[in-house]
Amino acid sequence: MKTILALFESLGAILRNTHVVYTSGKHGNAYVNKDVIYPHTEAVYRLCFLMAKQLENAGIDVVAGPAMGGLILAQWVAFHLSQLTGREVLAVYAEKEGEGFAFRRGQDKLIVGKRVLVVEDILTTGGSVKKVNATVRADEGHLVVVFALCNRGCVTCEMIDSPLLYTLVDINLQSYEPDNCPLCHDGVPINMSVGHGKQFLLDHPELAHLAPK
C-alpha cells in the first residue's frame, strides 16, 4: 500500500491543505485527483496489473467500468487478465443514461450470463458504481466483485450492493456539509482547478469572497 500511495503522491494525485468541493456536495481539505494519473501510461499499466493479479483466479469473463475513467481501467485490467489466464477477457463500459448507466453499442449482449468485474478509479460515495452494478444485473450479468484504485469515502460492499470490494489504496479524507464547513468559516479560498468548486460558487454568489484571488 505504501508503494502505491507513494506512486499516487509522486504523480500529484493527492492534494492536501486545500479547500475543495466534492461531487457529493460536501467540502474537504484534501482531494484525490485521478485525472493526473491517466496521462502516465506506465503507471496505469502497473496499477491495472496489480488489480488483475489479485483476481487472476476469479474466473472473470468481462471487465466493466463507468465512462470515462472506468473505461480506461477496464481496458487495461482486461488486457492483463487475458495475459495472466491465457484466455480472452472482454472490456466494456457503461455510459450515463438519465439517472443511471447503460451498456450501449451491443455491449449489453457481451455480459449476459458472464462473470463480471466492475472497476472504478475513485470511490467517494459509491453512487456511480452502485448504478453500474444494477445495470450489470439488469443485463443478466453475474457481478463477482468491484475493484477500485482508491477508496476515499470508506465505501463498503453494502453501500454499492456488491458481493466483494477490493481497493489498491484506502484514504480517509474528512469532509463537511457546506453549512458546517470550517474552511468556509475561516475564509479559505475554494480550489477551482479540481472538484466542483466553480459550480458551487456559481450557485452561491453570496460566497464570492471564497473565490481565489
PDB file of C-alpha atoms in Angstrom:
ATOM      1  CA  MET A   1       0.000   0.000   0.000  1.00  0.00           C
ATOM      2  CA  LYS A   2       2.795   2.423   0.870  1.00  0.00           C
ATOM      3  CA  THR A   3       4.361   1.905  -2.544  1.00  0.00           C
ATOM      4  CA  ILE A   4       1.065   2.556  -4.345  1.00  0.00           C
ATOM      5  CA  LEU A   5       0.324   5.567  -2.156  1.00  0.00           C
ATOM      6  CA  ALA A   6       3.817   6.890  -2.924  1.00  0.00           C
ATOM      7  CA  LEU A   7       3.079   6.459  -6.640  1.00  0.00           C
ATOM      8  CA  PHE A   8      -0.140   8.453  -6.289  1.00  0.00           C
ATOM      9  CA  GLU A   9       1.712  11.211  -4.473  1.00  0.00           C
ATOM     10  CA  SER A  10       4.590  11.266  -6.983  1.00  0.00           C
ATOM     11  CA  LEU A  11       2.085  11.881  -9.784  1.00  0.00           C
ATOM     12  CA  GLY A  12       0.446  14.705  -7.844  1.00  0.00           C
ATOM     13  CA  ALA A  13      -2.766  12.717  -7.484  1.00  0.00           C
ATOM     14  CA  ILE A  14      -3.199  13.537  -3.800  1.00  0.00           C
ATOM     15  CA  LEU A  15      -3.740  17.200  -2.962  1.00  0.00           C
ATOM     16  CA  ARG A  16      -3.594  18.281   0.663  1.00  0.00           C
ATOM     17  CA  ASN A  17      -4.118  21.527   2.574  1.00  0.00           C
ATOM     18  CA  THR A  18      -6.647  22.865   0.103  1.00  0.00           C
ATOM     19  CA  HIS A  19     -10.401  23.622   0.060  1.00  0.00           C
ATOM     20  CA  VAL A  20     -12.365  21.520  -2.380  1.00  0.00           C
ATOM     21  CA  VAL A  21     -15.982  20.759  -3.179  1.00  0.00           C
ATOM     22  CA  TYR A  22     -16.593  17.060  -3.800  1.00  0.00           C
ATOM     23  CA  THR A  23     -19.084  15.514  -6.221  1.00  0.00           C
ATOM     24  CA  SER A  24     -21.335  14.752  -3.254  1.00  0.00           C
ATOM     25  CA  GLY A  25     -21.524  18.488  -2.484  1.00  0.00           C
ATOM     26  CA  LYS A  26     -19.536  18.159   0.709  1.00  0.00           C
ATOM     27  CA  HIS A  27     -16.345  20.156   1.326  1.00  0.00           C
ATOM     28  CA  GLY A  28     -12.909  18.991   2.452  1.00  0.00           C
ATOM     29  CA  ASN A  29      -9.256  19.911   2.734  1.00  0.00           C
ATOM     30  CA  ALA A  30      -7.823  17.154   0.513  1.00  0.00           C
ATOM     31  CA  TYR A  31      -8.550  15.670  -2.902  1.00  0.00           C
ATOM     32  CA  VAL A  32      -7.605  12.593  -4.912  1.00  0.00           C
ATOM     33  CA  ASN A  33      -7.095  13.852  -8.456  1.00  0.00           C
ATOM     34  CA  LYS A  34      -7.499  10.794 -10.673  1.00  0.00           C
ATOM     35  CA  ASP A  35      -7.151  12.823 -13.856  1.00  0.00           C
ATOM     36  CA  VAL A  36      -3.407  13.346 -13.398  1.00  0.00           C
ATOM     37  CA  ILE A  37      -2.831   9.581 -13.320  1.00  0.00           C
ATOM     38  CA  TYR A  38      -4.211   8.634 -16.736  1.00  0.00           C
ATOM     39  CA  PRO A  39      -1.683  10.511 -18.923  1.00  0.00           C
ATOM     40  CA  HIS A  40       1.073   8.347 -17.376  1.00  0.00           C
ATOM     41  CA  THR A  41       0.556   5.108 -19.278  1.00  0.00           C
ATOM     42  CA  GLU A  42       3.296   3.179 -17.486  1.00  0.00           C
ATOM     43  CA  ALA A  43       1.707   3.980 -14.117  1.00  0.00           C
ATOM     44  CA  VAL A  44      -1.762   2.986 -15.372  1.00  0.00           C
ATOM     45  CA  TYR A  45      -0.284  -0.234 -16.817  1.00  0.00           C
ATOM     46  CA  ARG A  46       1.269  -1.075 -13.444  1.00  0.00           C
ATOM     47  CA  LEU A  47      -1.799  -0.248 -11.367  1.00  0.00           C
ATOM     48  CA  CYS A  48      -4.075  -2.301 -13.595  1.00  0.00           C
ATOM     49  CA  PHE A  49      -1.681  -5.242 -13.459  1.00  0.00           C
ATOM     50  CA  LEU A  50      -1.862  -5.164  -9.666  1.00  0.00           C
ATOM     51  CA  MET A  51      -5.656  -5.171  -9.880  1.00  0.00           C
ATOM     52  CA  ALA A  52      -5.717  -8.043 -12.365  1.00  0.00           C
ATOM     53  CA  LYS A  53      -3.183 -10.112 -10.425  1.00  0.00           C
ATOM     54  CA  GLN A  54      -5.417 -10.198  -7.354  1.00  0.00           C
ATOM     55  CA  LEU A  55      -8.276 -11.602  -9.459  1.00  0.00           C
ATOM     56  CA  GLU A  56      -6.281 -13.980 -11.624  1.00  0.00           C
ATOM     57  CA  ASN A  57      -8.207 -16.986 -10.310  1.00  0.00           C
ATOM     58  CA  ALA A  58     -11.645 -15.370 -10.010  1.00  0.00           C
ATOM     59  CA  GLY A  59     -12.879 -16.616 -13.385  1.00  0.00           C
ATOM     60  CA  ILE A  60     -13.667 -13.128 -14.690  1.00  0.00           C
ATOM     61  CA  ASP A  61     -15.137 -13.079 -18.210  1.00  0.00           C
ATOM     62  CA  VAL A  62     -15.801  -9.357 -18.634  1.00  0.00           C
ATOM     63  CA  VAL A  63     -14.394  -6.203 -17.041  1.00  0.00           C
ATOM     64  CA  ALA A  64     -16.803  -3.264 -16.970  1.00  0.00           C
ATOM     65  CA  GLY A  65     -16.301   0.332 -15.940  1.00  0.00           C
ATOM     66  CA  PRO A  66     -18.249   3.576 -15.983  1.00  0.00           C
ATOM     67  CA  ALA A  67     -17.113   6.074 -18.603  1.00  0.00           C
ATOM     68  CA  MET A  68     -14.793   7.862 -18.571  1.00  0.00           C
ATOM     69  CA  GLY A  69     -12.095   6.764 -16.123  1.00  0.00           C
ATOM     70  CA  GLY A  70     -13.515   3.303 -15.629  1.00  0.00           C
ATOM     71  CA  LEU A  71     -13.331   2.789 -19.385  1.00  0.00           C
ATOM     72  CA  ILE A  72      -9.542   3.141 -19.341  1.00  0.00           C
ATOM     73  CA  LEU A  73      -9.166   0.854 -16.345  1.00  0.00           C
ATOM     74  CA  ALA A  74     -11.456  -1.777 -17.871  1.00  0.00           C
ATOM     75  CA  GLN A  75      -9.300  -1.956 -20.988  1.00  0.00           C
ATOM     76  CA  TRP A  76      -6.030  -2.442 -19.131  1.00  0.00           C
ATOM     77  CA  VAL A  77      -7.348  -4.788 -16.441  1.00  0.00           C
ATOM     78  CA  ALA A  78      -8.993  -6.973 -19.104  1.00  0.00           C
ATOM     79  CA  PHE A  79      -5.723  -6.989 -21.048  1.00  0.00           C
ATOM     80  CA  HIS A  80      -3.745  -8.153 -18.026  1.00  0.00           C
ATOM     81  CA  LEU A  81      -6.351 -10.768 -17.067  1.00  0.00           C
ATOM     82  CA  SER A  82      -6.211 -12.124 -20.615  1.00  0.00           C
ATOM     83  CA  GLN A  83      -2.418 -12.363 -20.392  1.00  0.00           C
ATOM     84  CA  LEU A  84      -2.485 -13.969 -16.938  1.00  0.00           C
ATOM     85  CA  THR A  85      -5.211 -16.518 -17.671  1.00  0.00           C
ATOM     86  CA  GLY A  86      -4.430 -17.346 -21.276  1.00  0.00           C
ATOM     87  CA  ARG A  87      -7.998 -16.666 -22.405  1.00  0.00           C
ATOM     88  CA  GLU A  88      -9.711 -13.574 -23.723  1.00  0.00           C
ATOM     89  CA  VAL A  89     -11.311 -11.355 -21.108  1.00  0.00           C
ATOM     90  CA  LEU A  90     -13.509  -8.655 -22.635  1.00  0.00           C
ATOM     91  CA  ALA A  91     -13.683  -4.968 -21.675  1.00  0.00           C
ATOM     92  CA  VAL A  92     -16.921  -2.966 -21.817  1.00  0.00           C
ATOM     93  CA  TYR A  93     -18.043   0.383 -20.495  1.00  0.00           C
ATOM     94  CA  ALA A  94     -21.251   1.887 -19.192  1.00  0.00           C
ATOM     95  CA  GLU A  95     -22.410   5.324 -20.311  1.00  0.00           C
ATOM     96  CA  LYS A  96     -24.623   7.684 -18.359  1.00  0.00           C
ATOM     97  CA  GLU A  97     -28.296   7.434 -19.276  1.00  0.00           C
ATOM     98  CA  GLY A  98     -30.770   9.549 -17.366  1.00  0.00           C
ATOM     99  CA  GLU A  99     -30.202   8.959 -13.658  1.00  0.00           C
ATOM    100  CA  GLY A 100     -28.362   5.699 -14.268  1.00  0.00           C
ATOM    101  CA  PHE A 101     -25.988   3.931 -16.647  1.00  0.00           C
ATOM    102  CA  ALA A 102     -26.408   1.759 -19.727  1.00  0.00           C
ATOM    103  CA  PHE A 103     -24.245  -0.584 -21.788  1.00  0.00           C
ATOM    104  CA  ARG A 104     -24.789   0.520 -25.380  1.00  0.00           C
ATOM    105  CA  ARG A 105     -23.458  -0.358 -28.848  1.00  0.00           C
ATOM    106  CA  GLY A 106     -24.223  -4.032 -28.321  1.00  0.00           C
ATOM    107  CA  GLN A 107     -22.029  -4.299 -25.241  1.00  0.00           C
ATOM    108  CA  ASP A 108     -25.014  -5.301 -23.114  1.00  0.00           C
ATOM    109  CA  LYS A 109     -25.101  -8.607 -25.051  1.00  0.00           C
ATOM    110  CA  LEU A 110     -21.494  -9.312 -24.083  1.00  0.00           C
ATOM    111  CA  ILE A 111     -22.226  -9.592 -20.366  1.00  0.00           C
ATOM    112  CA  VAL A 112     -25.289 -11.856 -20.457  1.00  0.00           C
ATOM    113  CA  GLY A 113     -24.521 -14.861 -18.275  1.00  0.00           C
ATOM    114  CA  LYS A 114     -20.901 -13.744 -17.787  1.00  0.00           C
ATOM    115  CA  ARG A 115     -18.860 -13.261 -14.612  1.00  0.00           C
ATOM    116  CA  VAL A 116     -18.308  -9.523 -14.428  1.00  0.00           C
ATOM    117  CA  LEU A 117     -15.722  -7.394 -12.639  1.00  0.00           C
ATOM    118  CA  VAL A 118     -16.651  -3.714 -12.271  1.00  0.00           C
ATOM    119  CA  VAL A 119     -13.700  -1.323 -11.984  1.00  0.00           C
ATOM    120  CA  GLU A 120     -13.632   2.304 -10.852  1.00  0.00           C
ATOM    121  CA  ASP A 121     -10.936   4.854 -10.119  1.00  0.00           C
ATOM    122  CA  ILE A 122     -12.096   6.746  -7.030  1.00  0.00           C
ATOM    123  CA  LEU A 123     -14.860   5.703  -4.625  1.00  0.00           C
ATOM    124  CA  THR A 124     -16.293   8.671  -2.743  1.00  0.00           C
ATOM    125  CA  THR A 125     -19.908   7.754  -2.070  1.00  0.00           C
ATOM    126  CA  GLY A 126     -20.049   4.723  -4.377  1.00  0.00           C
ATOM    127  CA  GLY A 127     -23.126   6.087  -6.112  1.00  0.00           C
ATOM    128  CA  SER A 128     -21.902   5.632  -9.682  1.00  0.00           C
ATOM    129  CA  VAL A 129     -20.602   2.115  -9.122  1.00  0.00           C
ATOM    130  CA  LYS A 130     -23.845   1.072  -7.457  1.00  0.00           C
ATOM    131  CA  LYS A 131     -25.733   2.189 -10.565  1.00  0.00           C
ATOM    132  CA  VAL A 132     -23.329   0.299 -12.844  1.00  0.00           C
ATOM    133  CA  ASN A 133     -23.744  -2.811 -10.677  1.00  0.00           C
ATOM    134  CA  ALA A 134     -27.503  -2.532 -11.072  1.00  0.00           C
ATOM    135  CA  THR A 135     -27.109  -2.285 -14.847  1.00  0.00           C
ATOM    136  CA  VAL A 136     -24.874  -5.365 -14.935  1.00  0.00           C
ATOM    137  CA  ARG A 137     -27.570  -7.331 -13.152  1.00  0.00           C
ATOM    138  CA  ALA A 138     -30.361  -5.865 -15.287  1.00  0.00           C
ATOM    139  CA  ASP A 139     -28.469  -7.060 -18.372  1.00  0.00           C
ATOM    140  CA  GLU A 140     -28.215 -10.559 -16.854  1.00  0.00           C
ATOM    141  CA  GLY A 141     -24.526 -10.389 -15.968  1.00  0.00           C
ATOM    142  CA  HIS A 142     -23.213 -12.049 -12.815  1.00  0.00           C
ATOM    143  CA  LEU A 143     -21.486  -9.401 -10.707  1.00  0.00           C
ATOM    144  CA  VAL A 144     -18.491 -11.009  -8.982  1.00  0.00           C
ATOM    145  CA  VAL A 145     -16.548  -8.106  -7.490  1.00  0.00           C
ATOM    146  CA  VAL A 146     -15.882  -4.367  -7.639  1.00  0.00           C
ATOM    147  CA  PHE A 147     -12.258  -3.175  -7.694  1.00  0.00           C
ATOM    148  CA  ALA A 148     -11.280   0.487  -7.268  1.00  0.00           C
ATOM    149  CA  LEU A 149      -7.950   2.250  -7.437  1.00  0.00           C
ATOM    150  CA  CYS A 150      -8.776   4.275  -4.344  1.00  0.00           C
ATOM    151  CA  ASN A 151     -11.495   4.211  -1.703  1.00  0.00           C
ATOM    152  CA  ARG A 152     -11.564   7.677  -0.171  1.00  0.00           C
ATOM    153  CA  GLY A 153     -15.066   7.566   1.250  1.00  0.00           C
ATOM    154  CA  CYS A 154     -14.976   4.465   3.475  1.00  0.00           C
ATOM    155  CA  VAL A 155     -17.325   2.833   0.960  1.00  0.00           C
ATOM    156  CA  THR A 156     -18.436  -0.709   1.826  1.00  0.00           C
ATOM    157  CA  CYS A 157     -19.865  -3.640  -0.132  1.00  0.00           C
ATOM    158  CA  GLU A 158     -23.298  -2.906   1.300  1.00  0.00           C
ATOM    159  CA  MET A 159     -23.189   0.707   0.092  1.00  0.00           C
ATOM    160  CA  ILE A 160     -22.619  -0.339  -3.525  1.00  0.00           C
ATOM    161  CA  ASP A 161     -24.576  -3.617  -3.462  1.00  0.00           C
ATOM    162  CA  SER A 162     -21.576  -5.777  -4.361  1.00  0.00           C
ATOM    163  CA  PRO A 163     -20.610  -9.214  -3.008  1.00  0.00           C
ATOM    164  CA  LEU A 164     -16.947  -8.176  -2.821  1.00  0.00           C
ATOM    165  CA  LEU A 165     -14.983  -4.932  -2.867  1.00  0.00           C
ATOM    166  CA  TYR A 166     -11.227  -4.660  -3.455  1.00  0.00           C
ATOM    167  CA  THR A 167      -9.138  -1.492  -3.476  1.00  0.00           C
ATOM    168  CA  LEU A 168      -5.484  -0.650  -4.032  1.00  0.00           C
ATOM    169  CA  VAL A 169      -5.464   2.316  -1.647  1.00  0.00           C
ATOM    170  CA  ASP A 170      -7.777   3.381   1.177  1.00  0.00           C
ATOM    171  CA  ILE A 171      -7.627   7.033   2.204  1.00  0.00           C
ATOM    172  CA  ASN A 172      -9.955   8.500   4.793  1.00  0.00           C
ATOM    173  CA  LEU A 173     -10.473  12.172   3.919  1.00  0.00           C
ATOM    174  CA  GLN A 174     -12.550  14.249   6.293  1.00  0.00           C
ATOM    175  CA  SER A 175     -15.498  16.051   4.737  1.00  0.00           C
ATOM    176  CA  TYR A 176     -18.043  18.636   5.878  1.00  0.00           C
ATOM    177  CA  GLU A 177     -21.519  19.727   4.938  1.00  0.00           C
ATOM    178  CA  PRO A 178     -21.363  23.141   3.199  1.00  0.00           C
ATOM    179  CA  ASP A 179     -23.290  24.820   6.016  1.00  0.00           C
ATOM    180  CA  ASN A 180     -20.862  23.449   8.599  1.00  0.00           C
ATOM    181  CA  CYS A 181     -17.566  23.780   6.760  1.00  0.00           C
ATOM    182  CA  PRO A 182     -14.747  25.242   8.899  1.00  0.00           C
ATOM    183  CA  LEU A 183     -12.818  26.130   5.734  1.00  0.00           C
ATOM    184  CA  CYS A 184     -15.673  28.326   4.540  1.00  0.00           C
ATOM    185  CA  HIS A 185     -15.968  29.800   8.018  1.00  0.00           C
ATOM    186  CA  ASP A 186     -12.267  30.689   8.012  1.00  0.00           C
ATOM    187  CA  GLY A 187     -12.463  32.206   4.527  1.00  0.00           C
ATOM    188  CA  VAL A 188     -10.123  29.675   2.891  1.00  0.00           C
ATOM    189  CA  PRO A 189     -10.394  30.133  -0.918  1.00  0.00           C
ATOM    190  CA  ILE A 190     -12.062  27.286  -2.798  1.00  0.00           C
ATOM    191  CA  ASN A 191      -9.876  25.345  -5.218  1.00  0.00           C
ATOM    192  CA  MET A 192     -11.297  25.904  -8.690  1.00  0.00           C
ATOM    193  CA  SER A 193      -8.911  23.565 -10.549  1.00  0.00           C
ATOM    194  CA  VAL A 194     -10.342  20.317  -9.163  1.00  0.00           C
ATOM    195  CA  GLY A 195     -13.686  19.134  -7.891  1.00  0.00           C
ATOM    196  CA  HIS A 196     -16.852  21.181  -8.227  1.00  0.00           C
ATOM    197  CA  GLY A 197     -15.738  24.446  -6.661  1.00  0.00           C
ATOM    198  CA  LYS A 198     -16.512  26.547  -9.705  1.00  0.00           C
ATOM    199  CA  GLN A 199     -20.124  25.379  -9.901  1.00  0.00           C
ATOM    200  CA  PHE A 200     -20.536  25.755  -6.145  1.00  0.00           C
ATOM    201  CA  LEU A 201     -19.563  29.419  -6.302  1.00  0.00           C
ATOM    202  CA  LEU A 202     -21.832  29.996  -9.290  1.00  0.00           C
ATOM    203  CA  ASP A 203     -24.700  28.526  -7.273  1.00  0.00           C
ATOM    204  CA  HIS A 204     -23.789  30.586  -4.197  1.00  0.00           C
ATOM    205  CA  PRO A 205     -22.898  34.117  -5.336  1.00  0.00           C
ATOM    206  CA  GLU A 206     -23.112  35.279  -1.704  1.00  0.00           C
ATOM    207  CA  LEU A 207     -19.864  33.312  -1.146  1.00  0.00           C
ATOM    208  CA  ALA A 208     -17.937  35.094  -3.889  1.00  0.00           C
ATOM    209  CA  HIS A 209     -15.333  36.081  -1.284  1.00  0.00           C
ATOM    210  CA  LEU A 210     -14.197  32.429  -1.291  1.00  0.00           C
ATOM    211  CA  ALA A 211     -13.066  32.639  -4.914  1.00  0.00           C
ATOM    212  CA  PRO A 212      -9.276  32.530  -5.420  1.00  0.00           C
ATOM    213  CA  LYS A 213      -7.682  35.971  -5.745  1.00  0.00           C
TER     214      LYS A 213
END
